[in-house]
Coordinates of C-alpha atoms in Angstrom, one line a residue:
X14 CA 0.0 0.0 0.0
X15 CA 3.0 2.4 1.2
X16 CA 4.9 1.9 -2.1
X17 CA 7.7 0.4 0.0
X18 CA 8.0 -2.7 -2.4
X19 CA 11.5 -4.2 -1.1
X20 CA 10.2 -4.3 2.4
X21 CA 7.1 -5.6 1.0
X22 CA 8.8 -8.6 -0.5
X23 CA 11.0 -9.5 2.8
X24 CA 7.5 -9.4 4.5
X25 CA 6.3 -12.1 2.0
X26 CA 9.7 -14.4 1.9
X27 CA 9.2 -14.1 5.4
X28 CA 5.4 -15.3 5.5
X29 CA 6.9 -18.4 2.9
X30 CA 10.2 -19.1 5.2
X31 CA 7.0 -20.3 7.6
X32 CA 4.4 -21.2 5.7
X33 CA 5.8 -22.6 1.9
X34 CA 2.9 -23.8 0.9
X35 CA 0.4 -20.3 1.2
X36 CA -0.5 -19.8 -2.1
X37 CA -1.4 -16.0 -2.3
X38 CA 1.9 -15.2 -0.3
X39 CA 3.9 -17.4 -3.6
X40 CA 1.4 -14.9 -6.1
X41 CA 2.1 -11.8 -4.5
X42 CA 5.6 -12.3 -3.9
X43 CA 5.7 -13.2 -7.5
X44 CA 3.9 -10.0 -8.4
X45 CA 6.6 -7.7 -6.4
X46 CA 9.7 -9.7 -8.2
X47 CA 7.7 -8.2 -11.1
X48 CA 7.2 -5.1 -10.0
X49 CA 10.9 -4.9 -9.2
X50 CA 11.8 -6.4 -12.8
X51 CA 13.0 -9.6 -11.3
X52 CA 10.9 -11.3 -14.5
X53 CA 12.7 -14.6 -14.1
X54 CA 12.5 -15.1 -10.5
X55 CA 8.4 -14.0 -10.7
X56 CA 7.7 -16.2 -13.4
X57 CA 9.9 -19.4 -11.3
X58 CA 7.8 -18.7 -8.7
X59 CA 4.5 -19.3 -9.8
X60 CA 5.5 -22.2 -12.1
X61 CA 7.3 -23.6 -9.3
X62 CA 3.6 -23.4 -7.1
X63 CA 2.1 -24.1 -10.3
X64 CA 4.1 -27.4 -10.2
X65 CA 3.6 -28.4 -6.8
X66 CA -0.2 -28.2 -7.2
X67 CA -1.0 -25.0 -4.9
X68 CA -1.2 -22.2 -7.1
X69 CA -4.8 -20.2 -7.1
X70 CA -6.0 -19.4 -10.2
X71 CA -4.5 -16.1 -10.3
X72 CA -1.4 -17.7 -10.4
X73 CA -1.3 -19.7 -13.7
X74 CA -3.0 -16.1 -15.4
X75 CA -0.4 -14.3 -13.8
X76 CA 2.7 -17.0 -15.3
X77 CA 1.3 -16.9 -18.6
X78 CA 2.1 -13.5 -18.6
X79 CA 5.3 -12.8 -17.7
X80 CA 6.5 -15.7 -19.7
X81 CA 5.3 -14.5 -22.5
X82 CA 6.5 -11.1 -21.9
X83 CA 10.3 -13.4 -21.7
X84 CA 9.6 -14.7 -24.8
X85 CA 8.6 -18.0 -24.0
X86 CA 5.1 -18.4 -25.6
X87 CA 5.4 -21.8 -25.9
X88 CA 5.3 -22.1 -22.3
X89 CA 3.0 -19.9 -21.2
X90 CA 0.6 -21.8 -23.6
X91 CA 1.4 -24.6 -21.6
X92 CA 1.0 -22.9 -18.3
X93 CA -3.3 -22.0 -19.7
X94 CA -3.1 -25.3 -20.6
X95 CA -2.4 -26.7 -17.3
X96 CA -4.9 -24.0 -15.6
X97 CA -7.5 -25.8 -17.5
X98 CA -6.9 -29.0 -16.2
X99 CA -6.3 -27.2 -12.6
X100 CA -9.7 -25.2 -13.3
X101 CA -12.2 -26.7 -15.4
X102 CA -14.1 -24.4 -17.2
X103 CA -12.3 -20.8 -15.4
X104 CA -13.3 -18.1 -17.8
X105 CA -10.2 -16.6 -18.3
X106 CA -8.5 -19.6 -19.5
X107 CA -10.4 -19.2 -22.8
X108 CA -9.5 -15.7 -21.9
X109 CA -6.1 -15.9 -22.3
X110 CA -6.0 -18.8 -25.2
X111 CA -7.6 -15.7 -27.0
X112 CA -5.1 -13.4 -25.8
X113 CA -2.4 -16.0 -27.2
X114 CA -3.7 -16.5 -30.5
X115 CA -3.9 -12.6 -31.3
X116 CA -1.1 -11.8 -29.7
X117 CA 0.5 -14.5 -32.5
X118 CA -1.8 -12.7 -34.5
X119 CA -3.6 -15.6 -35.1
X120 CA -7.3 -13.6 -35.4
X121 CA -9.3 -17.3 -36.1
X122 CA -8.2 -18.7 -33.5
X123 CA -8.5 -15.8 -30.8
X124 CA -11.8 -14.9 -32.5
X125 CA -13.6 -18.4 -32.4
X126 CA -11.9 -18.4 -28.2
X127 CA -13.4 -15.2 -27.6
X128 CA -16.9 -16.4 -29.3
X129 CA -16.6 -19.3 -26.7
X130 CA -16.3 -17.4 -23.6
X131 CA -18.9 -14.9 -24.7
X132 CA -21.4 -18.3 -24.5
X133 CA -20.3 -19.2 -20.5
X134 CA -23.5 -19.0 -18.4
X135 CA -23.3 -15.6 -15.8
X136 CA -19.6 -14.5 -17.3
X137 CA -18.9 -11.4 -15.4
X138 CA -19.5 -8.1 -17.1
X139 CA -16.2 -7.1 -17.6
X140 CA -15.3 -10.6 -19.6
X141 CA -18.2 -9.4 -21.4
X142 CA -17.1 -6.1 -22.4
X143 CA -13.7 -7.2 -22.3
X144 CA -14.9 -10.1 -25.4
X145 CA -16.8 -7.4 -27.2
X146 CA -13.9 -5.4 -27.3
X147 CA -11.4 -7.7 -28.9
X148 CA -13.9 -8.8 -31.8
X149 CA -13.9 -5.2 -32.5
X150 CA -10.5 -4.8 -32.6
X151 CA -10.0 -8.4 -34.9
X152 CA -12.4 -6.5 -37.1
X153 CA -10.6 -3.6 -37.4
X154 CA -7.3 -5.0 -37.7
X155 CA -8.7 -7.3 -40.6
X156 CA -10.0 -4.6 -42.4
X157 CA -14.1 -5.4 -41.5
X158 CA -14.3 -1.2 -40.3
X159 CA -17.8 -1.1 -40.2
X160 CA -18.8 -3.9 -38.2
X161 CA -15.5 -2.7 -35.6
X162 CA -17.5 0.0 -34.8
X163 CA -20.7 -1.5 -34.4
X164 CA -19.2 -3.5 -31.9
X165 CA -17.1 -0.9 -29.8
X166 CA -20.0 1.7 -30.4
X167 CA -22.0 -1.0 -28.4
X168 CA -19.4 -2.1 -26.0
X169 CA -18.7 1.1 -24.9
X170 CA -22.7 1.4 -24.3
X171 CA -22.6 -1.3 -22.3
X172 CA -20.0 -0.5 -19.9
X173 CA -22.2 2.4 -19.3
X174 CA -25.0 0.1 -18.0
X175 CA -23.3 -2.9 -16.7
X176 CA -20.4 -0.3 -14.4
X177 CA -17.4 -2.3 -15.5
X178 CA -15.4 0.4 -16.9
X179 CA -13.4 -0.4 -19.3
X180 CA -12.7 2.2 -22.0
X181 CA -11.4 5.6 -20.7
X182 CA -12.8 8.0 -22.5
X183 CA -15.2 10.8 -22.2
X184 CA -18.3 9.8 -23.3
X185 CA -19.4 12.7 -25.4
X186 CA -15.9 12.4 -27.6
X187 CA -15.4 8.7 -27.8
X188 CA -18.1 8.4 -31.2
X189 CA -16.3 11.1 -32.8
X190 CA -12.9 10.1 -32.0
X191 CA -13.3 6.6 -33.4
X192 CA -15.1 7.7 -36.7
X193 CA -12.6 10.8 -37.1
X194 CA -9.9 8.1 -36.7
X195 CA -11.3 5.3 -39.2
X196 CA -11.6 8.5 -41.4
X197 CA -7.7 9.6 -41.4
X198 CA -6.4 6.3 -40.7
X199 CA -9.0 3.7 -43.3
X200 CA -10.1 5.8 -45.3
X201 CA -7.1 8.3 -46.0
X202 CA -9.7 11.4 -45.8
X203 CA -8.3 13.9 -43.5
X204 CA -10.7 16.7 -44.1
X205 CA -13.7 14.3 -43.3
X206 CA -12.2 13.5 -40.1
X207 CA -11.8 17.4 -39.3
X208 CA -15.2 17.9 -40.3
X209 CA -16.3 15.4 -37.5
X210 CA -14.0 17.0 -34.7
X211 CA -15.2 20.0 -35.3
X212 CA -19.4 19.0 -35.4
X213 CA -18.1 17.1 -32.1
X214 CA -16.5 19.8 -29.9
X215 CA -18.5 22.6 -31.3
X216 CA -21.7 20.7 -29.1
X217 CA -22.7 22.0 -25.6
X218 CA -21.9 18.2 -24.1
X219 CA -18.4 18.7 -25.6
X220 CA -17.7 22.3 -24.3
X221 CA -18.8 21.7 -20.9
X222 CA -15.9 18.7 -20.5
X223 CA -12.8 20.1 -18.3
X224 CA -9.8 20.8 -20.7
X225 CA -7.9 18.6 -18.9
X226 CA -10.1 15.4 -20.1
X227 CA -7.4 13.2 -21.4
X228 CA -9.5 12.6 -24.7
X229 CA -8.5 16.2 -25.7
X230 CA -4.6 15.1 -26.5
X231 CA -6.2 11.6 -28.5
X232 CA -8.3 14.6 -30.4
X233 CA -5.3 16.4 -30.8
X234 CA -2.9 14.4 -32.2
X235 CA -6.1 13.4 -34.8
X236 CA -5.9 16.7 -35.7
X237 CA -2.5 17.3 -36.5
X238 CA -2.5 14.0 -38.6
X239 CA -5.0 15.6 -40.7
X240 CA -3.1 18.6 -41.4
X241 CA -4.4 21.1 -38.7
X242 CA -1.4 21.6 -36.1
X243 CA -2.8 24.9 -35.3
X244 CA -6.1 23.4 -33.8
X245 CA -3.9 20.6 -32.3
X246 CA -1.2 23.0 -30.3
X247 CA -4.7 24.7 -28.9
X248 CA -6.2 22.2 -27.5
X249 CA -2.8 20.9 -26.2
X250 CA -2.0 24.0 -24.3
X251 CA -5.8 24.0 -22.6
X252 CA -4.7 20.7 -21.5
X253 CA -1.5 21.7 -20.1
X254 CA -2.7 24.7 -18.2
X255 CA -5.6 23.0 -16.4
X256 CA -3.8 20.0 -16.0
X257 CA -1.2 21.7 -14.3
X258 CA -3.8 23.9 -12.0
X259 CA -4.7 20.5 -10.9
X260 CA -1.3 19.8 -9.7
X261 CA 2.2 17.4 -10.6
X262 CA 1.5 15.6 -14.0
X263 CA 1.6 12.0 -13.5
X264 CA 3.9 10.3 -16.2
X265 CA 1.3 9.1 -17.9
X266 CA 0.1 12.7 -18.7
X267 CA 3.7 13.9 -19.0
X268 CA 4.2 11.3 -22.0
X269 CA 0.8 11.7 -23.4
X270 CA 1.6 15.3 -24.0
X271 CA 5.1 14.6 -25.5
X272 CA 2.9 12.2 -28.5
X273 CA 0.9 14.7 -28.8
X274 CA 3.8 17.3 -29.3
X275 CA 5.1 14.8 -31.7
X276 CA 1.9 14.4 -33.6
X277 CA 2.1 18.2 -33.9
X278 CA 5.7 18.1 -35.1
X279 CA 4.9 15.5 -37.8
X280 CA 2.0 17.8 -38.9
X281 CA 4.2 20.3 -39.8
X282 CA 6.3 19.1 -41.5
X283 CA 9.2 18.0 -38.8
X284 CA 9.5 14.7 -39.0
X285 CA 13.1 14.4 -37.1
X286 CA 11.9 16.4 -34.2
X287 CA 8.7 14.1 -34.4
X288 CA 11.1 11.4 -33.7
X289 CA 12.9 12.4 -31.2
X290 CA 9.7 13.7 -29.3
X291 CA 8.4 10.3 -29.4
X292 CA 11.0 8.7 -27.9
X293 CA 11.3 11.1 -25.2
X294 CA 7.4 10.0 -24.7
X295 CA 8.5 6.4 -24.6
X296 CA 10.8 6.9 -22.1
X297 CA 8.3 8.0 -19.5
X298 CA 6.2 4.9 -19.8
X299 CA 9.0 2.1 -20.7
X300 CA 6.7 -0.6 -19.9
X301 CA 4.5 0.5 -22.5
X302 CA 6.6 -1.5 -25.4
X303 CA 3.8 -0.6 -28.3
X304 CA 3.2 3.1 -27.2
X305 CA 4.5 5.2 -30.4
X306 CA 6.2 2.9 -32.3
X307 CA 4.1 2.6 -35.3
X308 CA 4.3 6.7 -35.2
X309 CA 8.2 6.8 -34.9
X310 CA 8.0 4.2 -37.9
X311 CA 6.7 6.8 -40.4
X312 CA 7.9 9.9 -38.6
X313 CA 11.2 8.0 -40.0
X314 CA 9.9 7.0 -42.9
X315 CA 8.8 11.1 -43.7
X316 CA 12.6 11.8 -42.7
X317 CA 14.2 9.8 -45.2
X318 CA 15.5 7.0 -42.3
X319 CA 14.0 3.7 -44.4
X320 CA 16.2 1.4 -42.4
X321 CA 15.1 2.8 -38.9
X322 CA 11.8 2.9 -39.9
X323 CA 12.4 -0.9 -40.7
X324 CA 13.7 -1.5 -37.2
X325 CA 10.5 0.8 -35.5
X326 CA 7.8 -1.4 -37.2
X327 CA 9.6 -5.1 -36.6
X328 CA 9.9 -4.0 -33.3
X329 CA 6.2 -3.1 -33.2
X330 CA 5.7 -6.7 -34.5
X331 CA 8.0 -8.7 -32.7
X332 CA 7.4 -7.1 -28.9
X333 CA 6.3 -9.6 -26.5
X334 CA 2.6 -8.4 -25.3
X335 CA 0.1 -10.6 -24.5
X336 CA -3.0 -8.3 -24.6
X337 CA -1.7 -6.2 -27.8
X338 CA -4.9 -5.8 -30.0
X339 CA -6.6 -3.0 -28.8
X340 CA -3.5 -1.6 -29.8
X341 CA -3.2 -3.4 -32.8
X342 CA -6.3 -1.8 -34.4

């Protein structure tokens, strides 16, 4: 709770120096090693309680990934496989088959899991949502843009009613966001998806949202992609200001506002800077291995830099993340 995470894991190889066989003590303590980037020892740990037949169910969710995350896929397949056995028809062991297959970016695979676990009897809301989600995004990333948005249109709907939130976003932006995004992105029609930004914010639901809403900097960088850096640096700096009235920026908002500043950048015409920007962002969340790499790829590619363009999209592509495709689309 304190944030004192070394003392936190002597308390726990304490609690196991006493009791070996506690099997939340093994899962948290595996959690801290972690937090603390001791990947190998965390994932020993719960495949060693895994192996000795007292791991909760947490446990065999919480091996799968970190060893994928060590590039061992093959394993952590085993590791669901063995939670199956261990827990006969768990949800999330269908859960994370899915999460497998599309992280391998196998989409028929993960798709006809997720259909699967959206049939279990009384599966928890956010499984639900969570389902409804990733068909949307194998839609998307599959090229089927229409029935993508049905599906997050009504997923985000849901979440409303059933109070398992899972998409962060404010709910009188999030329709125009994701059609003024399949405009610049699908569709390559940049002044259709300034048209809907502007319908969008220029409504009394949309004006009456704090400026520090973190929707404004997704809106923003969608903006300077489609040529209007000018709108983009404004509602950037509203951000900034009222953000900073709030108090310290968290390093989530700190790197959210350096992709933004890069979006800009890229907008007009400054590629290099875009780059650099980007990277800076990256290095505020580093356990966010996807976070702008697909944008430092053709910030490279509009500076002439083909060969690290290469290495910024195969590094995309080859980082080990097991729940990837919400990213993905």
């Amino acid at each position: 709770v304190t944030e004192e995470l070394e003392a936190a894991v002597q308390a726990y190889e304490g609690v196991l120096s006493i009791y070996p066989t506690d099997g939340i003590a093994v899962n948290n303590l595996g959690v801290l090693y972690g937090e603390t980037d001791q990947m190998e020892k965390s994932a020993d740990l719960y495949v060693d309680a895994i192996e000795r037949g007292h791991a909760p169910a947490v446990s065999y969710t919480n091996a799968a990934f970190t060893l994928f995350g060590l590039d061992k896929a093959d394993s952590a397949s085993a590791i669901i496989s063995r939670f199956t056995e261990s827990y006969p028809n768990h949800p999330q062991a269908t859960q994370y088959e899915a999460a497998l297959a599309a992280a391998r970016f196998d989409y028929d695979r993960a798709e006809a899991q997720v259909r699967q676990l959206l049939a279990v009897e009384g599966l928890n809301s956010r499984l639900a949502l969570w389902s409804e989600i990733e068909l949307a995004s194998y839609a998307m990333i599959q090229g089927r843009v229409v029935e993508g948005a049905q599906r997050i249109l009504a997923a985000y709907g849901e979440q409303e009613e059933g109070g398992a939130r899972i998409i962060e976003f404010a709910k009188p932006l999030f329709q125009a966001y994701g059609r003024a995004m399949v405009q610049l992105h699908f569709l390559q029609d940049p002044e259709g998806a300034v048209h809907i930004l502007d319908q969008s914010l220029a409504r009394p639901e949309a004006r009456e949202l704090p400026p520090q809403e973190p929707a404004f900097l997704e809106l923003a960088a969608v903006y300077a992609g489609a040529g209007q850096p000018d709108r983009a640096r404004s509602l950037l700096a509203a951000f900034q200001e009222a953000a900073k009235a709030e108090g310290e920026l968290d390093e989530d908002q700190q790197a959210g506002i350096k992709f933004t500043e890069a979006a800009i950048a890229a907008g007009e015409g400054s590629p290099r800077e875009a780059v650099g920007l980007y990277q800076e962002g990256r290095a505020l969340v580093p356990k966010c291995y996807l976070c702008g790499l697909p944008e430092i790829g053709e910030a490279m590619e509009a500076a002439s830099m083909p060969d690290s363009a290469v290495v910024a999209y195969e590094g995309y592509l080859e980082a080990r993340v097991l729940f990837r495709s919400q990213l993905d689309n």
